[in-house]
PDB file of C-alpha atoms and ligand atoms in Angstrom:
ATOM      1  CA  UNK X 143       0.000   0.000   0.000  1.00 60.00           C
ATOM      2  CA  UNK X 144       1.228   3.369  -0.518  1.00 70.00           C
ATOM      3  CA  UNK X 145       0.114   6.318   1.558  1.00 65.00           C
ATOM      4  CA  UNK X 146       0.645  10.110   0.666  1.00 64.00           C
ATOM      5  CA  UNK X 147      -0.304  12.738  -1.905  1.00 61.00           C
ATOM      6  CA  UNK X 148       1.178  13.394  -4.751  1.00 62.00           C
ATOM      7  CA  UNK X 149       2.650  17.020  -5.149  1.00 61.00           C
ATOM      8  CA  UNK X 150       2.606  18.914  -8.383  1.00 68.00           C
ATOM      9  CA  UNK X 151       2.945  17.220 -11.805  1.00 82.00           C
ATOM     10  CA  UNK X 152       5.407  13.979 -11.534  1.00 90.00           C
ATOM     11  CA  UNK X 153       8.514  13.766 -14.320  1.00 93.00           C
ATOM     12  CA  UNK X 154       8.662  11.377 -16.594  1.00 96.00           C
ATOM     13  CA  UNK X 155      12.140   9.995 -17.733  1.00 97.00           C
ATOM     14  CA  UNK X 156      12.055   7.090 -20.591  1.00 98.00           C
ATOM     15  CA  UNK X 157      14.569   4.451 -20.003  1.00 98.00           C
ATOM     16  CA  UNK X 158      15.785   3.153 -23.771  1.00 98.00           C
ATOM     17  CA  UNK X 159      19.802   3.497 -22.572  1.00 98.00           C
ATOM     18  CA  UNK X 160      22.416   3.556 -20.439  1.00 98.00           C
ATOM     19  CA  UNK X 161      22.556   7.826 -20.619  1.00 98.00           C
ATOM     20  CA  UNK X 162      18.449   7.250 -19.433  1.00 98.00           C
ATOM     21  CA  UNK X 163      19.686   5.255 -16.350  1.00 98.00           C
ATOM     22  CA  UNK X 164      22.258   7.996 -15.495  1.00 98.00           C
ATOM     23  CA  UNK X 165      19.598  11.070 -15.901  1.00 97.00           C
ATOM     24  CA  UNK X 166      17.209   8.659 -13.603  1.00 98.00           C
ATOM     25  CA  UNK X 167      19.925   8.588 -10.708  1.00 97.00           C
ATOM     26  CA  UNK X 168      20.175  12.452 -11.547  1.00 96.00           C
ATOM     27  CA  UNK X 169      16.185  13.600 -11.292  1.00 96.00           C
ATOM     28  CA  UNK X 170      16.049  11.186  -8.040  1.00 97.00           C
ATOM     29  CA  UNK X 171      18.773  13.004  -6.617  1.00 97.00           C
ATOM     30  CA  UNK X 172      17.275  16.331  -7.124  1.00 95.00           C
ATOM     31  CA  UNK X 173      13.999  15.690  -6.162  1.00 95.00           C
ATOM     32  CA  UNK X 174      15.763  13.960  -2.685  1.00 96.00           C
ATOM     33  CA  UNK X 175      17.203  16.748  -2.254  1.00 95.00           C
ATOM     34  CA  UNK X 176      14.129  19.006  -2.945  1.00 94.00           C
ATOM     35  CA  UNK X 177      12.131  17.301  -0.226  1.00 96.00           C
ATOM     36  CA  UNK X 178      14.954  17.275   2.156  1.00 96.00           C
ATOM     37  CA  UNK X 179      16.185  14.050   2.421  1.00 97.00           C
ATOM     38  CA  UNK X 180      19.534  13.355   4.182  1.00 97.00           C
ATOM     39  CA  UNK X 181      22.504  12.817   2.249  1.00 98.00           C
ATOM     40  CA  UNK X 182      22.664   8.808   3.649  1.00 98.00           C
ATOM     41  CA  UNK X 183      18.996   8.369   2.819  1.00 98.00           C
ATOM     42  CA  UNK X 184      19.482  10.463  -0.598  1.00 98.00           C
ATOM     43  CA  UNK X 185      22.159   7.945  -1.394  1.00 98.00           C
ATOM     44  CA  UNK X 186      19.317   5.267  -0.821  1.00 98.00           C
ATOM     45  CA  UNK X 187      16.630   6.232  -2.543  1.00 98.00           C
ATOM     46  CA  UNK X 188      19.403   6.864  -5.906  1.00 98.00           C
ATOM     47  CA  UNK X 189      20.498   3.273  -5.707  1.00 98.00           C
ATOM     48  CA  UNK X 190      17.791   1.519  -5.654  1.00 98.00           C
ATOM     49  CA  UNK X 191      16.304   3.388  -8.334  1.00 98.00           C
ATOM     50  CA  UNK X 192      19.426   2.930 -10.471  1.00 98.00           C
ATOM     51  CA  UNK X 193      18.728  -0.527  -9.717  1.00 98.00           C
ATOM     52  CA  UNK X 194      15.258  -0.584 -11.067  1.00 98.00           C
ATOM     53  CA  UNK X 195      15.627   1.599 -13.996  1.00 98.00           C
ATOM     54  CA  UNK X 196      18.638  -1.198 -14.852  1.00 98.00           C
ATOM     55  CA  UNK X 197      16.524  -4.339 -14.458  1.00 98.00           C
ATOM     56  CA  UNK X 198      13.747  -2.053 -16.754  1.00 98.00           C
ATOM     57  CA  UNK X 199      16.588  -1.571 -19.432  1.00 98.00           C
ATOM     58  CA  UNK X 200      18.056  -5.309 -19.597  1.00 97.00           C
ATOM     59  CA  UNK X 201      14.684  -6.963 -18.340  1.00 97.00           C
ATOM     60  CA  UNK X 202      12.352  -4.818 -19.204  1.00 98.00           C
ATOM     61  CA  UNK X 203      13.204  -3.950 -22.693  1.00 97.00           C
ATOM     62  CA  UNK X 204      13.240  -0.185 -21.801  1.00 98.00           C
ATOM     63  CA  UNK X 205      10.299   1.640 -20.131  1.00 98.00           C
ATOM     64  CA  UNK X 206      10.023   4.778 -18.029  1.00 98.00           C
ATOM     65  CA  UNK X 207      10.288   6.541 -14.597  1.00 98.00           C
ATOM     66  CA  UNK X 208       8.330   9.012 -13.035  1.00 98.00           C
ATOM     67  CA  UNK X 209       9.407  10.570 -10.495  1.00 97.00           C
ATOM     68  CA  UNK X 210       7.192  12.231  -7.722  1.00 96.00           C
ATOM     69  CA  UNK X 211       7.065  14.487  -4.422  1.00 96.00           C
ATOM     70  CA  UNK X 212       4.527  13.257  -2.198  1.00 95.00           C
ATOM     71  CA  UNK X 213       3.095  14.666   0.945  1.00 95.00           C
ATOM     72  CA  UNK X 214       1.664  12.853   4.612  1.00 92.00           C
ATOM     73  CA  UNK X 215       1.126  16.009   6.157  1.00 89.00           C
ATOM     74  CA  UNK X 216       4.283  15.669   8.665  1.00 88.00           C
ATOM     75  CA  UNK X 217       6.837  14.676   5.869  1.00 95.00           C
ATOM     76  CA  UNK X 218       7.257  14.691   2.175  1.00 96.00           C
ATOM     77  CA  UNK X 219       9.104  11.899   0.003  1.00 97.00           C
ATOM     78  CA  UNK X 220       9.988  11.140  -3.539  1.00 97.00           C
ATOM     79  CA  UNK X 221       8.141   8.548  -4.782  1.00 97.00           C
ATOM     80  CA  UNK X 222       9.032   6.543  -8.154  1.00 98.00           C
ATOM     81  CA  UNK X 223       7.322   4.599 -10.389  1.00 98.00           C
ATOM     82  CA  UNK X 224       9.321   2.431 -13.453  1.00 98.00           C
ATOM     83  CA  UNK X 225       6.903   0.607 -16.027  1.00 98.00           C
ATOM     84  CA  UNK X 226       7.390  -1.094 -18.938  1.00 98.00           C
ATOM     85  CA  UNK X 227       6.269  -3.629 -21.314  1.00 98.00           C
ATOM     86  CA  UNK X 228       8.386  -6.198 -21.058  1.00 98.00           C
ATOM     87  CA  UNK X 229       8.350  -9.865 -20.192  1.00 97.00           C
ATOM     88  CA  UNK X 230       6.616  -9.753 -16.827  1.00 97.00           C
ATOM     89  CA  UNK X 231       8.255 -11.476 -13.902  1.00 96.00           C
ATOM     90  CA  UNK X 232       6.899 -15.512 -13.828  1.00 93.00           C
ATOM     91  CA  UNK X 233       8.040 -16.283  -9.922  1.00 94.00           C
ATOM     92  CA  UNK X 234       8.269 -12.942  -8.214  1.00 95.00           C
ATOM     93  CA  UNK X 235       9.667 -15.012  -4.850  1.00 95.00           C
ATOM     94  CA  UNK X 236      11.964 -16.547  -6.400  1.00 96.00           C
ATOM     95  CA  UNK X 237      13.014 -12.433  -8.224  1.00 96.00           C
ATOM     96  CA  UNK X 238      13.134 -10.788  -4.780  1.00 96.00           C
ATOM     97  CA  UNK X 239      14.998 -14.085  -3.268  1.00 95.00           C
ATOM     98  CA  UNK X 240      18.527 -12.484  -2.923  1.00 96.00           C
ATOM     99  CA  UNK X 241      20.824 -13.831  -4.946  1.00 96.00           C
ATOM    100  CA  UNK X 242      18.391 -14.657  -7.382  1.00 96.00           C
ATOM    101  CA  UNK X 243      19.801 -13.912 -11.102  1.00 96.00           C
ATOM    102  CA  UNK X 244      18.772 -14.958 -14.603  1.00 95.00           C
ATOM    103  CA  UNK X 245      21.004 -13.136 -16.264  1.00 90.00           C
ATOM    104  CA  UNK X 246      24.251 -13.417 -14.485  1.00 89.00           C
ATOM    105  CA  UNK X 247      23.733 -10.653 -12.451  1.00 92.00           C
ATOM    106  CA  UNK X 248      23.983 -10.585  -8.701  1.00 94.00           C
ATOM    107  CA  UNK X 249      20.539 -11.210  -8.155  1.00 93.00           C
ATOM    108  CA  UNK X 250      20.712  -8.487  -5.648  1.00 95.00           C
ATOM    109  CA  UNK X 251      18.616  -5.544  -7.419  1.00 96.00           C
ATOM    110  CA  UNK X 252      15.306  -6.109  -6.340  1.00 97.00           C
ATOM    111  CA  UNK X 253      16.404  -7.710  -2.951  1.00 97.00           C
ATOM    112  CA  UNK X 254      18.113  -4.761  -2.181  1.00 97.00           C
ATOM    113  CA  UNK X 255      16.046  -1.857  -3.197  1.00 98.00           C
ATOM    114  CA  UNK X 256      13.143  -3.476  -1.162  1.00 98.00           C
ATOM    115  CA  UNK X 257      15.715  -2.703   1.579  1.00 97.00           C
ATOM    116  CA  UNK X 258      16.727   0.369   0.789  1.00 98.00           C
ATOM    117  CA  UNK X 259      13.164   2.208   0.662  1.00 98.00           C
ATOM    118  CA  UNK X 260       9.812   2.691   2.873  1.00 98.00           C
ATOM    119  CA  UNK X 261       7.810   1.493   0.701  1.00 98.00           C
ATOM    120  CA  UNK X 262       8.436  -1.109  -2.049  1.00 98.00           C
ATOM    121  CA  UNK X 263       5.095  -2.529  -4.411  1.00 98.00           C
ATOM    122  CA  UNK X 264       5.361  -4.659  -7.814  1.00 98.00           C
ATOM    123  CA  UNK X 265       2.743  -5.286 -10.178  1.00 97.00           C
ATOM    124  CA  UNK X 266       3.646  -8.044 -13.088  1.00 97.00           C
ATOM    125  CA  UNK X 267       2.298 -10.343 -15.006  1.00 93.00           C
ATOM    126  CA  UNK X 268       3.906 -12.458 -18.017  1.00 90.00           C
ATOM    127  CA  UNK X 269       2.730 -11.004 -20.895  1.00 88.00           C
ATOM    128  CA  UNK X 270       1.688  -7.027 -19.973  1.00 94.00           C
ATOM    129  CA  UNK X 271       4.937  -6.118 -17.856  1.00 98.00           C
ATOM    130  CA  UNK X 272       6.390  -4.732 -14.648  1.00 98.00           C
ATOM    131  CA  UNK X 273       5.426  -1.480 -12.613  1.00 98.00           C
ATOM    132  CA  UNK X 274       7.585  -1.025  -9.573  1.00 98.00           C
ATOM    133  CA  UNK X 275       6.852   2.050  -7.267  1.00 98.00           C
ATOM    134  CA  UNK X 276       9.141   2.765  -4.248  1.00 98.00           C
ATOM    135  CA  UNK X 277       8.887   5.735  -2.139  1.00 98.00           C
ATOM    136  CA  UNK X 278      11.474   6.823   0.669  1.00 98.00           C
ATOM    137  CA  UNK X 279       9.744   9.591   2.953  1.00 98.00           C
ATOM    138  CA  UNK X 280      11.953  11.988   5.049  1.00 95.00           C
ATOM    139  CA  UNK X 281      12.659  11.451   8.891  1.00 90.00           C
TER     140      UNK X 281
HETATM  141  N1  ATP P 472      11.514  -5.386 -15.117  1.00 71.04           N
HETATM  142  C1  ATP P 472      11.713  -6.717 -15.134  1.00 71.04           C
HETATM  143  N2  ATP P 472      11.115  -7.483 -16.089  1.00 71.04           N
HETATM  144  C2  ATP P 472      11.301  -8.831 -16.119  1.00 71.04           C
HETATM  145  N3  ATP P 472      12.087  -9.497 -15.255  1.00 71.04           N
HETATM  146  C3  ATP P 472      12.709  -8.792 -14.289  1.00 71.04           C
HETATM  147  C4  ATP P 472      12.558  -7.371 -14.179  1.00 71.04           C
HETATM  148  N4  ATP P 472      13.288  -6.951 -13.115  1.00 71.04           N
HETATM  149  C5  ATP P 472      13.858  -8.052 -12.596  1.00 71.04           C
HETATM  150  N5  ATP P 472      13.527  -9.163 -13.297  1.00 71.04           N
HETATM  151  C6  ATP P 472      13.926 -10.558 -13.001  1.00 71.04           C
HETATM  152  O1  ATP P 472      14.263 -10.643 -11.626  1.00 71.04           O
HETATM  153  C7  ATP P 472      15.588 -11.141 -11.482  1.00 71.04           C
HETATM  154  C8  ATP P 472      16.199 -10.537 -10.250  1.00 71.04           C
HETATM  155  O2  ATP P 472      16.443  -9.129 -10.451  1.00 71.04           O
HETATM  156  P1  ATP P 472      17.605  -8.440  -9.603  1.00 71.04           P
HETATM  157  O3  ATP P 472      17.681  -7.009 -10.004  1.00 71.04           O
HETATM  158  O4  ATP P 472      17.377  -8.763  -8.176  1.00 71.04           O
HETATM  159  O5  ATP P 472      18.903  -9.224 -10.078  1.00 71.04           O
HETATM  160  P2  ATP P 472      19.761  -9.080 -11.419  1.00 71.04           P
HETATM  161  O6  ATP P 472      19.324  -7.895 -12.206  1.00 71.04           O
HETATM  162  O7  ATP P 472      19.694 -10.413 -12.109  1.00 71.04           O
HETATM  163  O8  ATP P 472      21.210  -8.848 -10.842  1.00 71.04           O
HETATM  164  P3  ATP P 472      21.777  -7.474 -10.197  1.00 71.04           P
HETATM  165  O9  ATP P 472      20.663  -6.477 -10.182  1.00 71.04           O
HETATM  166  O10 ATP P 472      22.218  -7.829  -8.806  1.00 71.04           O
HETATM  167  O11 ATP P 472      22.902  -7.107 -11.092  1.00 71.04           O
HETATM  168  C9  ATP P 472      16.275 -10.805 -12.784  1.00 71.04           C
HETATM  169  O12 ATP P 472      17.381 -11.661 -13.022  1.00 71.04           O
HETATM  170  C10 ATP P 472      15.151 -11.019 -13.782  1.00 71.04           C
HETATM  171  O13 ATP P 472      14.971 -12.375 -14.065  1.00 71.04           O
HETATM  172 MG1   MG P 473      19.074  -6.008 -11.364  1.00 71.04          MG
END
């Protein structure tokens, strides 16, 4: 479940390259810093999303990222959602297992972003695709 209002318009970032991934990690970083995260959970919020815009590249087949402030009335966050058309994950378990790799990866991606947010939800089903949406809230 996530919890919070959205602020103002989200930004949408496609994700068709490496460059996309890097300007990802760089409008999650701004907006982190817009809401007034600290620099540790700043650092957070930017890896796992590099993670996830990564697994939306090579698993995904490219997709998107919007990025979002949202508001709980005491704190704000930056909230992310990556989408895209791709495969669809068959045994999510077995995905967020860490370790967990089909591509000779670390298998750590989606294991570890889980960790490294508030709030961590997946949609996907073979066939239609993956939505991930993680938010980190300030303290
Ligand atoms: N967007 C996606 N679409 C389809 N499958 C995905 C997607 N994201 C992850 N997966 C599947 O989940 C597995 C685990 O992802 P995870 O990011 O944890 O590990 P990895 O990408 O294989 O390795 P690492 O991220 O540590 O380099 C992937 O190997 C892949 O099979
Ligand atoms: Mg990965």
């Amino acid at each position: 479940m996530t919890t919070g209002l959205d602020l103002g318009q989200p930004q949408a970032q496609a994700i068709q390259s490496d460059e996309d991934v890097v300007r990802v990690r760089q409008l999650v970083r701004a907006v982190a810093v817009a809401v007034k995260l600290s620099l540790v959970d700043q650092t957070k919020v930017v890896t796992a999303a590099s993670e996830l815009a990564r697994n939306t590249l090579v698993y995904g087949g490219g997709g998107s990222a919007e990025v979002a402030t949202v508001e709980n009335g005491r704190r704000k966050g930056v909230r992310i959602l990556f989408a895209d058309s791709g495969p669809g994950i068959a045994d999510l378990n077995l995905a967020m297992t860490d370790g967990y790799t089909s591509g000779g990866g670390l298998g750590l991606g989606l294991s570890g972003s889980r960790r490294l947010v508030d709030e961590f939800e997946i949609e996907t089903s073979p066939g239609t695709g993956t939505r991930i949406t993680i938010t980190k809230w300030s303290r």
